[in-house]
Tab-separated table of C-alpha atoms in Angstrom:
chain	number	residue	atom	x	y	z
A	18	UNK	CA	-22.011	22.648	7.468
A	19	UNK	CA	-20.304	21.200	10.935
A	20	UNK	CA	-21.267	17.805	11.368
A	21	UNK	CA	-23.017	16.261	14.766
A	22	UNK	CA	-21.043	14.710	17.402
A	23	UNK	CA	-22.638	11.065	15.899
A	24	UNK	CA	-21.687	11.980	12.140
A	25	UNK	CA	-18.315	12.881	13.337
A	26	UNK	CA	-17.207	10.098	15.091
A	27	UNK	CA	-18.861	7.891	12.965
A	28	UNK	CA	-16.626	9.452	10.238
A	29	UNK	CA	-13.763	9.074	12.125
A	30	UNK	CA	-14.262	5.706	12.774
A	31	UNK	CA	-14.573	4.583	9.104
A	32	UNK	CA	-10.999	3.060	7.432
A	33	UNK	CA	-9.499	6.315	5.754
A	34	UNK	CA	-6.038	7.110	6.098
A	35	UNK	CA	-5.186	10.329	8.329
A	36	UNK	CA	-3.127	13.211	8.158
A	37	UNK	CA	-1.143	12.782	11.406
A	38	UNK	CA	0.278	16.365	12.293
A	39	UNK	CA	2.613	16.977	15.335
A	40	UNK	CA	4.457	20.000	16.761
A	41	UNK	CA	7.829	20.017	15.252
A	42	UNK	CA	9.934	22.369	17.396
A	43	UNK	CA	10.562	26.498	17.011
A	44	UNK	CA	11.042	27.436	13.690
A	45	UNK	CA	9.658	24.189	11.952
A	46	UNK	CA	6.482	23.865	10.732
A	47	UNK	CA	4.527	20.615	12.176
A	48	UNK	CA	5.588	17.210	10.825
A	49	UNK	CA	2.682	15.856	8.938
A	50	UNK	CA	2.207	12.251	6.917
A	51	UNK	CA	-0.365	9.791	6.540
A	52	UNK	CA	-0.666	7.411	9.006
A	53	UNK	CA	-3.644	4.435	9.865
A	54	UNK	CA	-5.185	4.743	12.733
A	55	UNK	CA	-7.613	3.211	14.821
A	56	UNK	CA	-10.853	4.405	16.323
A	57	UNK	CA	-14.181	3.633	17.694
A	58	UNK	CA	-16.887	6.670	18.616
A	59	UNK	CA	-16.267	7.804	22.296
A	60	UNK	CA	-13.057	6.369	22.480
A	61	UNK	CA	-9.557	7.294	22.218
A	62	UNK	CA	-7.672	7.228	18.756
A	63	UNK	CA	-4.791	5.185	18.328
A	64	UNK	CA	-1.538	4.621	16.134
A	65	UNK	CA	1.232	2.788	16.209
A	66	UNK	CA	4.922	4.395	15.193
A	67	UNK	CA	8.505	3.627	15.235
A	68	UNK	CA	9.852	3.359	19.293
A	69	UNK	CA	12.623	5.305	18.039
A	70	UNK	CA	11.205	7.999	15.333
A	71	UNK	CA	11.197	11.002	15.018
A	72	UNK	CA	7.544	10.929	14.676
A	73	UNK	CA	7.434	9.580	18.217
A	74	UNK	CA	10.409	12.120	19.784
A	75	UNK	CA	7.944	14.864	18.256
A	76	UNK	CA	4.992	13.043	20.596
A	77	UNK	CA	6.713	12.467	23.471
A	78	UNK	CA	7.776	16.554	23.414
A	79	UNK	CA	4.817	17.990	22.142
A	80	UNK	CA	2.868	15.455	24.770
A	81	UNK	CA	-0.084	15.871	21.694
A	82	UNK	CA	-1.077	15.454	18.145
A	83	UNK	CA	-3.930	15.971	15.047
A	84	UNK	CA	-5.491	13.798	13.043
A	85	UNK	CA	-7.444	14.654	9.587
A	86	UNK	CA	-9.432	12.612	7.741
A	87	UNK	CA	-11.363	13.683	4.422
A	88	UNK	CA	-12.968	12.094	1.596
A	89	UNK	CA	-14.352	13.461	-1.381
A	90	UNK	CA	-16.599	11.578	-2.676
A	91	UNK	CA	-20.057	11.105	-2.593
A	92	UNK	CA	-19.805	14.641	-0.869
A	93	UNK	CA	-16.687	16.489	0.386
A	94	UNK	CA	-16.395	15.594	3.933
A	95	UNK	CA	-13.911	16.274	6.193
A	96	UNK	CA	-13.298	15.866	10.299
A	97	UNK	CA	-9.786	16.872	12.684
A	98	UNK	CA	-9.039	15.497	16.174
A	99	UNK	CA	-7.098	17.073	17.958
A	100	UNK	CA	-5.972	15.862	21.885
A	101	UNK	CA	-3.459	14.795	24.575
A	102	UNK	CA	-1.461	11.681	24.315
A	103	UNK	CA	-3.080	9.922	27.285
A	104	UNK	CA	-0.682	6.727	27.161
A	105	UNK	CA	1.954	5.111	25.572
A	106	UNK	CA	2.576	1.318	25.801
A	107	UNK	CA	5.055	-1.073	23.668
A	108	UNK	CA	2.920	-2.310	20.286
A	109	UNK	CA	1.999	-6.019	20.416
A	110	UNK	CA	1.383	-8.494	17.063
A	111	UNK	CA	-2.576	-8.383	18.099
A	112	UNK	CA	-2.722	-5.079	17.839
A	113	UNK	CA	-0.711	-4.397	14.557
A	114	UNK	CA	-2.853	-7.240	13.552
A	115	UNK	CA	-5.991	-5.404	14.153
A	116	UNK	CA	-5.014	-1.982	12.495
A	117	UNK	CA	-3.295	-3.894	9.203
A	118	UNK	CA	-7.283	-6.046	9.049
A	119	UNK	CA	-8.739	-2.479	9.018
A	120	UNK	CA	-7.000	-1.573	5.728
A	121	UNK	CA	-5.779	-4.243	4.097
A	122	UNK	CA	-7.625	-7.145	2.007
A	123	UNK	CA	-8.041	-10.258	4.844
A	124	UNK	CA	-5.777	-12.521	2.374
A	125	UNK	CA	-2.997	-9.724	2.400
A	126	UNK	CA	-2.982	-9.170	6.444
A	127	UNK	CA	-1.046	-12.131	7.867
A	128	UNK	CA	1.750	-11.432	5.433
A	129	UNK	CA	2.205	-7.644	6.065
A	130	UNK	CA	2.086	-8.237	10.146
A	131	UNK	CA	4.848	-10.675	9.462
A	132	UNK	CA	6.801	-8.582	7.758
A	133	UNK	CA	6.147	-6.172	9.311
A	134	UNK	CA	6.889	-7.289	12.914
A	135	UNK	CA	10.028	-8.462	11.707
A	136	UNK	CA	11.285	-5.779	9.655
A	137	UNK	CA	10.150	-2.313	11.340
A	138	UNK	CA	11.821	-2.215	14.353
A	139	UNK	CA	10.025	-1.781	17.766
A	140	UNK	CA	6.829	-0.002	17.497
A	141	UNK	CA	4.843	1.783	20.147
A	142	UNK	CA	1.215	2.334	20.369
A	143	UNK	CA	0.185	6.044	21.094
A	144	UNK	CA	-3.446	6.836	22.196
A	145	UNK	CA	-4.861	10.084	22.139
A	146	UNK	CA	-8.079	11.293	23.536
A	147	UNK	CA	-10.027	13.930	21.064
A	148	UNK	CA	-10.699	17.670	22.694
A	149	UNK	CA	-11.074	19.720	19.558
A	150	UNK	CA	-13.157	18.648	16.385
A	151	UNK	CA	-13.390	20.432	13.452
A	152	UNK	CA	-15.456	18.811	10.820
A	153	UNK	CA	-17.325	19.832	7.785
A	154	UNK	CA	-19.836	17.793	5.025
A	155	UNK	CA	-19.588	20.527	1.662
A	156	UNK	CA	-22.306	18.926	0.302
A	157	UNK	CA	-21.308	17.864	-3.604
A	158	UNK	CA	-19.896	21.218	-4.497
């Protein structure tokens, strides 16, 4: 069963990690890994990647992106964004900071953003706005 606009988002919004999918070129299929992400309901998604990816290459040309999130427990649940990249702006600390607090313990997130910052080269952070859901609750099959 589709879930409502509220479930979905609400969904989305909770700290899973996504499937990030992007269109990789003629005769490739898309590039897909697990990314975090950030998101509150009725506004845009956003990650942060590598400056100089390929990840973000693959954005910049395909000028869009997926994201899918599932769980599996206590019921199979599932929900895809899909949308344009409406902006892309150089990451800061605050904002790394506020992705690594939504899945990492609180004692653990001052030492990854320092690593971090230091050790993975210039990031950017990409925001997409969501045009096409597709989301389903299986109930506990």
């Amino acid at each position: 069963m589709a879930l409502s606009r509220e479930e979905r988002e609400q969904f989305l919004s909770e700290p899973r990690v996504a499937a990030f999918a992007v269109d990789a070129g003629e005769g490739r299929a898309p590039l897909t890994v697990p990314i975090w992400y950030q998101y509150a309901p009725g506004e845009d998604v956003w990650i942060l990647t590598g400056l100089h990816s390929r990840k973000n290459r693959l954005l910049q040309a395909a000028g869009r992106f997926s994201l899918l999130v599932e769980r599996v427990e206590p019921t199979i649940r599932y929900v895809s964004a899909e949308g344009p990249v409406v902006d892309t702006s150089p990451a800061t600390i605050e904002k790394l900071r506020e992705i690594s607090a939504r899945y990492l313990p609180a004692e653990k997130v001052e030492g990854y953003v320092d690593f971090a910052w230091k050790n993975h080269g210039e990031q950017v952070l990409v925001r997409m706005r969501p045009e096409r859901w597709v989301s389903s609750d299986l109930g506990s099959i």
